[in-house]
XYZ file of C-alpha atoms in Angstrom:
545
model
C 0.008 0.041 0.014
C 1.302 3.411 -1.061
C 0.382 6.514 1.008
C 1.147 10.104 0.100
C -0.183 13.168 1.859
C -0.243 16.281 -0.357
C 1.093 18.628 2.302
C 0.478 21.658 0.058
C -3.166 20.983 0.971
C -2.808 19.517 4.433
C -4.036 21.961 7.149
C -3.076 19.966 10.262
C -6.488 18.913 11.444
C -4.936 15.599 12.548
C -7.922 13.347 11.672
C -5.447 10.849 10.116
C -3.404 10.640 13.224
C -6.521 9.998 15.224
C -7.914 7.303 12.963
C -4.626 5.569 11.998
C -2.043 6.334 14.688
C 0.310 3.623 13.761
C 0.734 5.339 10.262
C 0.338 9.077 10.960
C 1.858 11.112 13.803
C 1.574 14.774 14.655
C 4.831 16.055 15.981
C 4.013 19.260 17.906
C 0.831 21.013 16.785
C 0.685 20.427 13.018
C 3.875 18.768 11.804
C 2.636 15.602 10.291
C 4.962 12.615 9.583
C 3.702 9.367 8.200
C 4.636 5.825 6.913
C 4.735 6.021 3.038
C 4.365 2.274 2.673
C 2.390 0.719 5.623
C 1.409 -2.881 6.004
C -1.842 -4.016 4.363
C -3.310 -4.698 7.782
C -3.537 -0.817 8.076
C -5.481 -0.476 4.969
C -8.967 -0.060 6.397
C -7.717 2.502 8.990
C -5.774 4.467 6.287
C -8.848 4.500 3.988
C -10.978 5.768 6.885
C -8.470 8.537 7.459
C -8.381 9.508 3.812
C -12.166 9.733 3.776
C -12.212 11.781 7.052
C -9.596 14.315 5.847
C -11.369 17.643 5.553
C -9.336 18.798 2.691
C -8.787 15.408 0.947
C -5.103 15.595 1.038
C -4.416 11.954 1.644
C -3.908 9.663 -1.310
C -3.843 5.836 -1.152
C -2.297 3.768 -3.961
C -2.687 6.468 -6.567
C -2.235 10.199 -6.737
C -5.282 12.340 -7.590
C -4.565 15.081 -10.131
C -4.902 18.729 -9.213
C -6.193 19.650 -12.668
C -9.100 17.623 -13.872
C -10.024 17.405 -17.533
C -13.436 19.166 -18.094
C -15.659 19.495 -21.167
C -13.936 22.199 -23.219
C -15.547 25.537 -23.701
C -14.377 25.685 -27.232
C -15.017 22.936 -29.949
C -12.086 20.785 -30.954
C -9.831 21.844 -33.730
C -11.591 21.395 -37.228
C -8.471 19.934 -38.654
C -8.467 16.924 -36.233
C -4.700 17.150 -36.080
C -4.640 16.762 -32.295
C -6.859 13.603 -32.444
C -4.345 12.053 -34.915
C -1.370 12.960 -32.656
C -3.102 11.537 -29.640
C -3.527 8.310 -31.497
C -0.249 7.961 -33.319
C 2.174 10.608 -31.818
C 5.517 9.962 -30.121
C 6.150 11.650 -26.763
C 9.396 11.356 -24.840
C 9.675 12.453 -21.230
C 13.271 13.090 -20.035
C 13.367 12.764 -16.218
C 11.672 10.121 -14.135
C 10.909 12.699 -11.504
C 7.672 13.736 -9.705
C 6.833 16.049 -12.656
C 7.768 13.512 -15.384
C 5.894 10.637 -13.639
C 2.834 12.870 -13.151
C 2.908 13.980 -16.704
C 3.005 10.416 -18.013
C -0.030 9.537 -15.940
C -2.043 12.636 -17.153
C -1.186 11.894 -20.868
C -2.673 8.476 -20.634
C -5.614 9.602 -18.578
C -6.470 12.324 -21.213
C -6.446 9.872 -24.161
C -2.943 9.771 -25.496
C -2.495 6.314 -26.940
C 0.667 6.820 -28.886
C 4.227 5.991 -28.019
C 5.302 7.187 -24.605
C 8.850 6.732 -23.358
C 10.085 7.774 -19.829
C 13.789 8.198 -19.493
C 15.509 8.400 -16.036
C 19.181 8.559 -15.028
C 18.406 6.808 -11.695
C 17.497 3.244 -11.495
C 14.278 3.850 -9.601
C 10.699 4.815 -10.655
C 9.500 8.278 -9.415
C 9.934 8.600 -5.671
C 8.822 11.218 -3.059
C 11.771 13.411 -1.991
C 10.284 15.322 0.964
C 10.443 12.337 3.360
C 14.199 11.823 2.679
C 15.185 14.645 5.009
C 12.451 13.850 7.477
C 11.075 10.230 7.984
C 14.050 8.557 6.282
C 16.959 10.104 8.296
C 15.128 9.437 11.513
C 14.587 5.737 10.453
C 10.732 5.881 10.492
C 10.607 5.201 6.829
C 13.062 3.031 4.844
C 14.392 4.937 1.820
C 13.255 2.267 -0.704
C 9.742 2.759 0.619
C 9.307 6.317 -0.666
C 8.108 5.269 -4.255
C 5.212 7.350 -5.428
C 1.894 5.699 -6.219
C 0.955 6.079 -9.919
C -1.872 8.091 -11.042
C -3.033 4.954 -12.731
C -1.448 1.962 -14.332
C 0.199 3.381 -17.345
C 1.600 1.858 -20.615
C 5.077 3.465 -20.929
C 8.371 2.380 -22.239
C 10.643 2.808 -19.194
C 14.328 3.318 -19.632
C 15.833 3.548 -16.069
C 19.494 4.337 -15.404
C 20.034 5.940 -18.867
C 21.109 9.516 -18.604
C 20.312 11.831 -21.460
C 23.316 13.480 -22.892
C 21.833 15.772 -25.666
C 18.794 17.033 -27.406
C 18.746 17.405 -31.125
C 15.796 19.580 -32.117
C 16.417 19.451 -35.875
C 16.316 15.559 -35.940
C 13.847 15.517 -33.042
C 15.968 12.998 -31.066
C 17.178 12.618 -27.518
C 20.714 11.272 -27.191
C 21.444 8.778 -24.401
C 24.663 8.002 -22.615
C 24.677 4.525 -24.080
C 24.753 5.798 -27.723
C 21.098 5.309 -28.488
C 18.846 8.041 -29.988
C 15.199 8.135 -29.173
C 12.991 9.874 -31.585
C 10.033 12.118 -30.642
C 7.331 14.392 -31.883
C 7.099 16.108 -28.710
C 9.401 15.984 -25.721
C 9.035 17.010 -22.004
C 12.049 18.024 -20.106
C 11.760 17.149 -16.321
C 15.366 16.445 -15.344
C 14.992 18.390 -12.050
C 18.046 19.282 -9.958
C 20.726 17.731 -7.799
C 22.445 18.826 -4.595
C 25.182 21.421 -4.934
C 28.390 19.760 -3.901
C 31.125 21.099 -1.646
C 33.387 23.105 -3.990
C 36.660 21.591 -2.962
C 36.687 18.100 -4.514
C 39.372 16.752 -2.280
C 37.409 17.955 0.854
C 34.219 16.780 -0.589
C 35.696 13.225 -0.826
C 36.503 13.033 2.943
C 34.746 10.190 4.683
C 31.941 11.817 6.532
C 30.961 14.519 3.974
C 27.538 14.110 2.584
C 24.772 15.838 0.369
C 21.131 15.001 0.442
C 18.963 14.822 -2.545
C 18.592 11.265 -3.867
C 17.338 8.135 -2.386
C 20.772 6.631 -2.089
C 22.271 9.724 -0.502
C 19.527 9.745 2.141
C 20.090 6.061 2.884
C 23.910 6.508 3.233
C 23.389 9.395 5.624
C 20.849 7.531 7.628
C 23.231 4.612 8.138
C 25.877 6.936 9.261
C 23.700 8.835 11.682
C 22.298 5.493 13.090
C 25.791 4.265 13.673
C 26.636 6.960 16.226
C 28.472 10.261 15.638
C 30.128 12.662 17.826
C 28.818 15.790 16.053
C 26.992 16.665 12.886
C 27.974 19.822 11.045
C 25.288 21.178 8.715
C 26.618 23.753 6.136
C 23.631 25.918 5.131
C 20.341 26.664 6.988
C 17.864 26.708 4.163
C 14.952 24.295 4.371
C 16.953 21.137 3.668
C 19.707 21.990 6.026
C 17.197 23.101 8.837
C 15.277 19.777 8.330
C 18.518 17.726 8.583
C 19.345 19.592 11.762
C 15.890 18.846 13.117
C 16.232 15.133 12.356
C 19.647 15.079 14.140
C 18.139 16.584 17.210
C 15.244 14.232 17.171
C 18.007 11.431 17.105
C 19.598 13.318 20.046
C 22.731 13.954 18.118
C 24.673 17.140 18.736
C 24.642 19.418 15.733
C 26.214 22.651 14.551
C 24.605 24.655 11.799
C 26.738 27.160 9.950
C 24.819 29.738 7.883
C 26.420 32.505 5.870
C 23.311 34.682 5.970
C 21.921 36.564 9.089
C 19.388 33.789 9.971
C 18.061 30.333 8.928
C 15.681 30.400 6.000
C 16.779 33.993 5.303
C 16.982 33.274 1.489
C 13.361 32.073 1.369
C 11.530 33.889 4.124
C 13.658 36.968 4.924
C 15.271 38.095 8.096
C 12.254 38.818 10.246
C 10.763 35.347 10.142
C 14.326 33.895 9.865
C 14.972 35.308 13.317
C 11.931 33.255 14.591
C 13.458 30.146 12.997
C 16.810 30.878 14.664
C 15.196 31.087 18.092
C 13.411 27.812 17.376
C 16.637 26.085 16.447
C 18.597 27.287 19.438
C 15.701 26.343 21.742
C 15.857 22.836 20.341
C 19.663 22.562 21.170
C 21.242 23.496 17.867
C 24.650 25.254 17.911
C 23.570 27.762 15.414
C 26.275 30.081 13.937
C 24.999 32.769 11.504
C 26.979 35.323 9.443
C 30.052 32.998 9.049
C 31.146 30.488 6.428
C 33.048 27.296 6.415
C 36.394 28.118 4.885
C 37.661 24.551 4.721
C 36.788 20.916 5.820
C 39.610 19.181 7.505
C 40.298 15.421 7.642
C 42.868 13.214 9.312
C 45.713 11.179 7.680
C 43.155 8.412 6.830
C 40.762 10.682 4.899
C 38.167 10.952 7.702
C 36.536 14.212 8.400
C 37.528 15.767 11.724
C 35.976 19.253 11.510
C 35.945 22.568 9.743
C 37.577 25.793 9.859
C 35.338 28.835 9.771
C 35.989 32.359 8.377
C 37.157 34.550 11.134
C 39.202 31.938 12.787
C 36.606 29.680 14.482
C 36.557 25.948 14.215
C 33.920 23.133 14.584
C 34.782 19.559 15.511
C 32.559 17.127 13.660
C 32.878 13.613 12.156
C 29.889 14.150 9.763
C 29.207 17.240 7.685
C 25.903 17.683 5.535
C 26.492 20.201 2.640
C 23.107 21.893 2.162
C 24.125 24.777 -0.172
C 21.114 24.615 -2.545
C 20.600 22.752 -5.776
C 22.146 22.696 -9.296
C 19.645 22.273 -12.069
C 20.329 19.407 -14.381
C 20.626 21.325 -17.723
C 24.243 20.497 -18.884
C 22.833 17.810 -21.269
C 20.958 20.680 -23.118
C 24.047 22.843 -23.647
C 24.013 22.630 -27.451
C 20.234 22.171 -27.829
C 19.367 25.672 -29.064
C 17.061 26.189 -26.065
C 17.301 29.222 -23.550
C 19.116 27.327 -20.917
C 21.158 28.705 -17.985
C 21.966 28.154 -14.379
C 18.356 28.929 -13.313
C 16.868 26.334 -15.683
C 15.130 26.260 -19.021
C 13.001 29.342 -19.898
C 9.318 28.531 -20.698
C 6.140 30.460 -21.296
C 3.225 30.135 -18.850
C 2.140 27.028 -20.675
C 5.308 25.098 -20.034
C 6.506 25.458 -23.635
C 10.275 25.944 -23.891
C 11.874 29.141 -25.267
C 14.752 28.831 -27.717
C 17.869 30.758 -27.568
C 16.385 33.453 -29.947
C 13.420 33.994 -27.431
C 10.915 32.167 -29.654
C 8.418 29.818 -28.071
C 8.726 26.190 -29.241
C 5.740 24.098 -29.907
C 7.159 20.604 -29.508
C 9.375 21.016 -26.422
C 7.919 21.371 -22.871
C 9.447 21.776 -19.471
C 8.172 21.068 -15.954
C 9.375 20.914 -12.417
C 12.674 22.262 -10.800
C 14.273 22.680 -14.126
C 11.600 25.130 -15.563
C 12.077 28.884 -15.439
C 8.705 30.449 -16.099
C 6.939 33.823 -15.834
C 4.191 34.534 -13.219
C 1.761 37.397 -13.793
C 1.173 37.962 -10.059
C 4.889 38.743 -9.644
C 5.172 41.206 -12.587
C 5.938 38.452 -15.120
C 9.323 37.767 -13.512
C 10.776 34.418 -14.365
C 10.867 32.094 -11.380
C 12.439 28.613 -10.778
C 10.709 26.725 -7.951
C 12.105 23.567 -6.141
C 8.557 22.884 -4.710
C 6.617 19.566 -4.645
C 3.421 21.320 -5.524
C 4.959 23.263 -8.395
C 6.350 19.978 -9.868
C 2.961 18.311 -9.702
C 1.019 21.274 -11.226
C 3.598 21.933 -14.063
C 3.659 18.156 -14.918
C -0.064 18.126 -15.284
C -0.296 21.358 -17.273
C 2.607 20.372 -19.491
C 0.852 16.942 -20.309
C -2.493 18.667 -21.027
C -0.851 21.189 -23.356
C 1.236 18.637 -25.245
C -1.940 17.062 -26.548
C -4.146 20.165 -26.903
C -4.446 22.868 -29.611
C -3.714 26.567 -29.009
C -7.245 27.262 -28.015
C -7.519 24.628 -25.397
C -4.080 25.027 -23.553
C -3.884 26.030 -20.006
C -1.525 28.526 -18.310
C 0.434 27.680 -15.125
C -0.940 30.293 -12.790
C -0.935 28.384 -9.427
C 0.729 30.351 -6.586
C 3.806 28.647 -5.168
C 2.950 26.718 -1.977
C 5.717 25.284 0.204
C 5.962 23.462 3.494
C 8.601 22.238 5.932
C 8.240 20.226 9.103
C 11.150 21.027 11.511
C 11.676 21.103 15.265
C 8.068 19.922 15.779
C 6.725 22.948 13.829
C 4.834 23.029 10.508
C 5.959 25.996 8.390
C 3.988 26.737 5.311
C 4.093 29.533 2.784
C 2.004 30.672 -0.187
C 3.245 33.117 -2.825
C 6.916 34.401 -2.964
C 7.896 35.837 0.371
C 11.115 37.447 -1.002
C 9.047 39.486 -3.421
C 8.160 41.939 -0.682
C 9.244 45.037 1.115
C 7.275 44.603 4.296
C 5.977 41.924 6.648
C 3.453 42.036 9.399
C 2.341 39.473 12.024
C -1.335 39.496 11.053
C -2.491 36.725 13.453
C -1.390 34.643 16.414
C 1.771 34.859 18.583
C 5.402 34.854 17.608
C 6.316 33.948 21.187
C 4.259 30.860 21.024
C 5.453 30.145 17.415
C 1.861 29.960 16.281
C 1.239 32.865 13.831
C 0.547 34.129 10.352
C 3.019 36.532 8.706
C 1.594 38.498 5.705
C 4.072 39.905 3.180
C 3.410 42.966 1.038
C 4.925 44.864 -1.855
C 3.955 48.487 -2.694
C 0.691 48.190 -0.757
C -0.459 44.744 -1.997
C -0.323 41.320 -0.299
C 2.291 39.037 -2.082
C 2.814 36.138 0.227
C 1.967 34.653 3.701
C 3.839 32.372 5.942
C 2.375 30.211 8.664
C 3.885 28.619 11.754
C 1.446 25.946 12.955
C -1.494 27.900 11.550
C -1.958 26.173 8.161
C -5.676 26.317 8.087
C -5.459 30.094 7.326
C -3.218 29.632 4.237
C -6.222 29.300 1.707
C -7.629 32.455 2.983
C -4.400 34.370 2.407
C -3.943 32.761 -1.027
C -7.229 34.288 -1.900
C -6.042 37.701 -0.898
C -2.881 37.369 -2.831
C -4.770 36.367 -6.093
C -7.087 39.270 -5.758
C -4.199 41.759 -5.087
C -5.788 42.704 -1.826
C -4.354 45.704 0.067
C -1.444 45.318 2.447
C -1.483 45.341 5.444
C -4.622 43.187 5.771
C -7.382 44.663 7.792
C -9.850 42.008 8.855
C -11.580 41.046 11.970
C -10.409 37.466 12.629
C -9.421 34.866 15.128
C -6.126 35.577 16.643
C -5.706 39.013 15.090
C -2.585 40.814 16.206
C -3.953 44.179 17.158
C -1.482 46.950 17.178
C 0.977 45.013 14.899
C 2.674 47.292 12.379
C 4.435 46.345 9.144
C 8.187 46.277 9.387
C 10.831 45.885 6.629
C 10.883 42.251 5.310
C 14.722 42.121 5.298
C 14.640 39.912 2.189
C 17.912 39.208 0.233
C 18.619 41.796 -2.513
C 17.135 40.872 -5.832
C 19.628 39.500 -8.427
C 19.732 41.701 -11.479
C 19.197 39.235 -14.326
C 21.010 41.345 -17.028
C 24.267 41.380 -14.977
C 26.874 40.180 -17.300
C 26.383 39.388 -21.093
C 25.768 35.759 -21.689
C 24.719 35.860 -25.493
C 25.446 37.887 -28.522
C 23.280 38.926 -31.545
C 24.678 37.917 -34.918
C 23.592 38.878 -38.478
C 22.399 42.139 -39.913
C 19.307 41.321 -42.030
C 16.189 40.642 -39.753
C 15.873 37.280 -41.384
C 19.431 36.361 -40.497
C 19.730 37.743 -36.997
C 20.286 34.929 -34.451
C 21.475 34.546 -30.823
C 24.721 32.687 -30.221
C 26.555 31.784 -27.017
C 30.151 33.099 -27.086
C 33.041 30.599 -26.430
C 33.412 29.952 -22.684
C 29.907 30.977 -21.709
C 28.510 27.462 -22.267
C 30.859 26.066 -19.792
C 29.332 28.049 -16.921
C 25.834 26.416 -17.051
C 26.359 24.719 -13.689
C 27.714 27.981 -11.885
C 25.836 30.227 -9.735
C 24.711 33.510 -11.200
């Protein structure tokens, strides 16, 4: 039996923990953890829990789609071309990810009966990554039991463990590492991202240095933690680093977190709410050091990690270090494809169609998940790249729908980003983009009790909301964001923080996307002008910008 809780929808009512306590557990007020693959003897209890969930966030044996096919408002294309493609076309999905797996299921659900190939560089079918830094590290769930249930049984040619090495748009072929070429009529790029490694290769190779992104990486780290360690060093206090620190404290392991920014979660939530996260970590026994960096990892003569040297002269003794410095998008294989590819991903339109290097939208290349960089109208059409579970699901479904629909029936990806994190017994959820803000206000609840809603605003409009153990309010604030409601919010509501005033959000400075030329325009006649990548630029796809 496969169980997945859509934590973008879960509001922490706890009915599942009441009805199936051997499968679902509430840590603190709202932080839900669960067994992703419980024994069949639990089936009846789990099904009752799914039926009782007020927001229908619990899925058993299959994933329900967010976007359901409805009777179209417009008649089908008079040419019948899409019907022919749905019957005889060839679709290749590169990336056996959450987005790729979801797209495959939606394609079959919506009547695509042609050739469907799913290419994955890992040997596994799509699996759920959020439990890796939570249930897997603490030993509650085995890594191999995180496989995602299918939308439905699908007919697909499955090519596991075969990385893609190139995309030939002219020939309409995907090149594989084993030398094969897979032809397509339309292709979906869903190759996701990988953990950013420690920059010094020799130091990264020390016994005791880990990253956390894949199933194998989670299992290796779990075994090491279970074997007993003197101290864990976590480098980076973003969501992954903070969740790893939380798991270590749950295992009663000493942990030091080193963060270059002023507070944990600063890059995602800003300094005001980051300060609350810092207090939460320290209250849980974390040795948190902000505003410093790890200058070097140091090992002994046998190549075992012994500690780290910090900027400013400090040191940390540790026999395990978890590098949590963000992600690198898997775009290297697209270097010579002619698509608009960079360190932030592959540029797309709002319908998941890829943009080529000349800025033209393609009609047979689609992108979904972490690797997609797309414009969002709520945020002034800025291009965004999101490493969110819900975004991967939504884009996978929309890309699949648009691949087999004509222009009049395609959908835009307009969903607001929703993200969650369970750490230190607290459920943190956000809707919108908190860093696209200039002010923040505690609209409801109590910071001292760590049960509150923080509303973010930009130039007098609500742009995001973050909750600490107050997830039931998130849908309300999502509606305010979508309506461009005034900021600060002025409603009579439960737990309203009377007298609270907006303060600067203390978000990181925005990166200027035009900083440094990466392409040149060639040709003189309008019919000949093209974009090209100068020598040396293409080698920097994996670098931060």
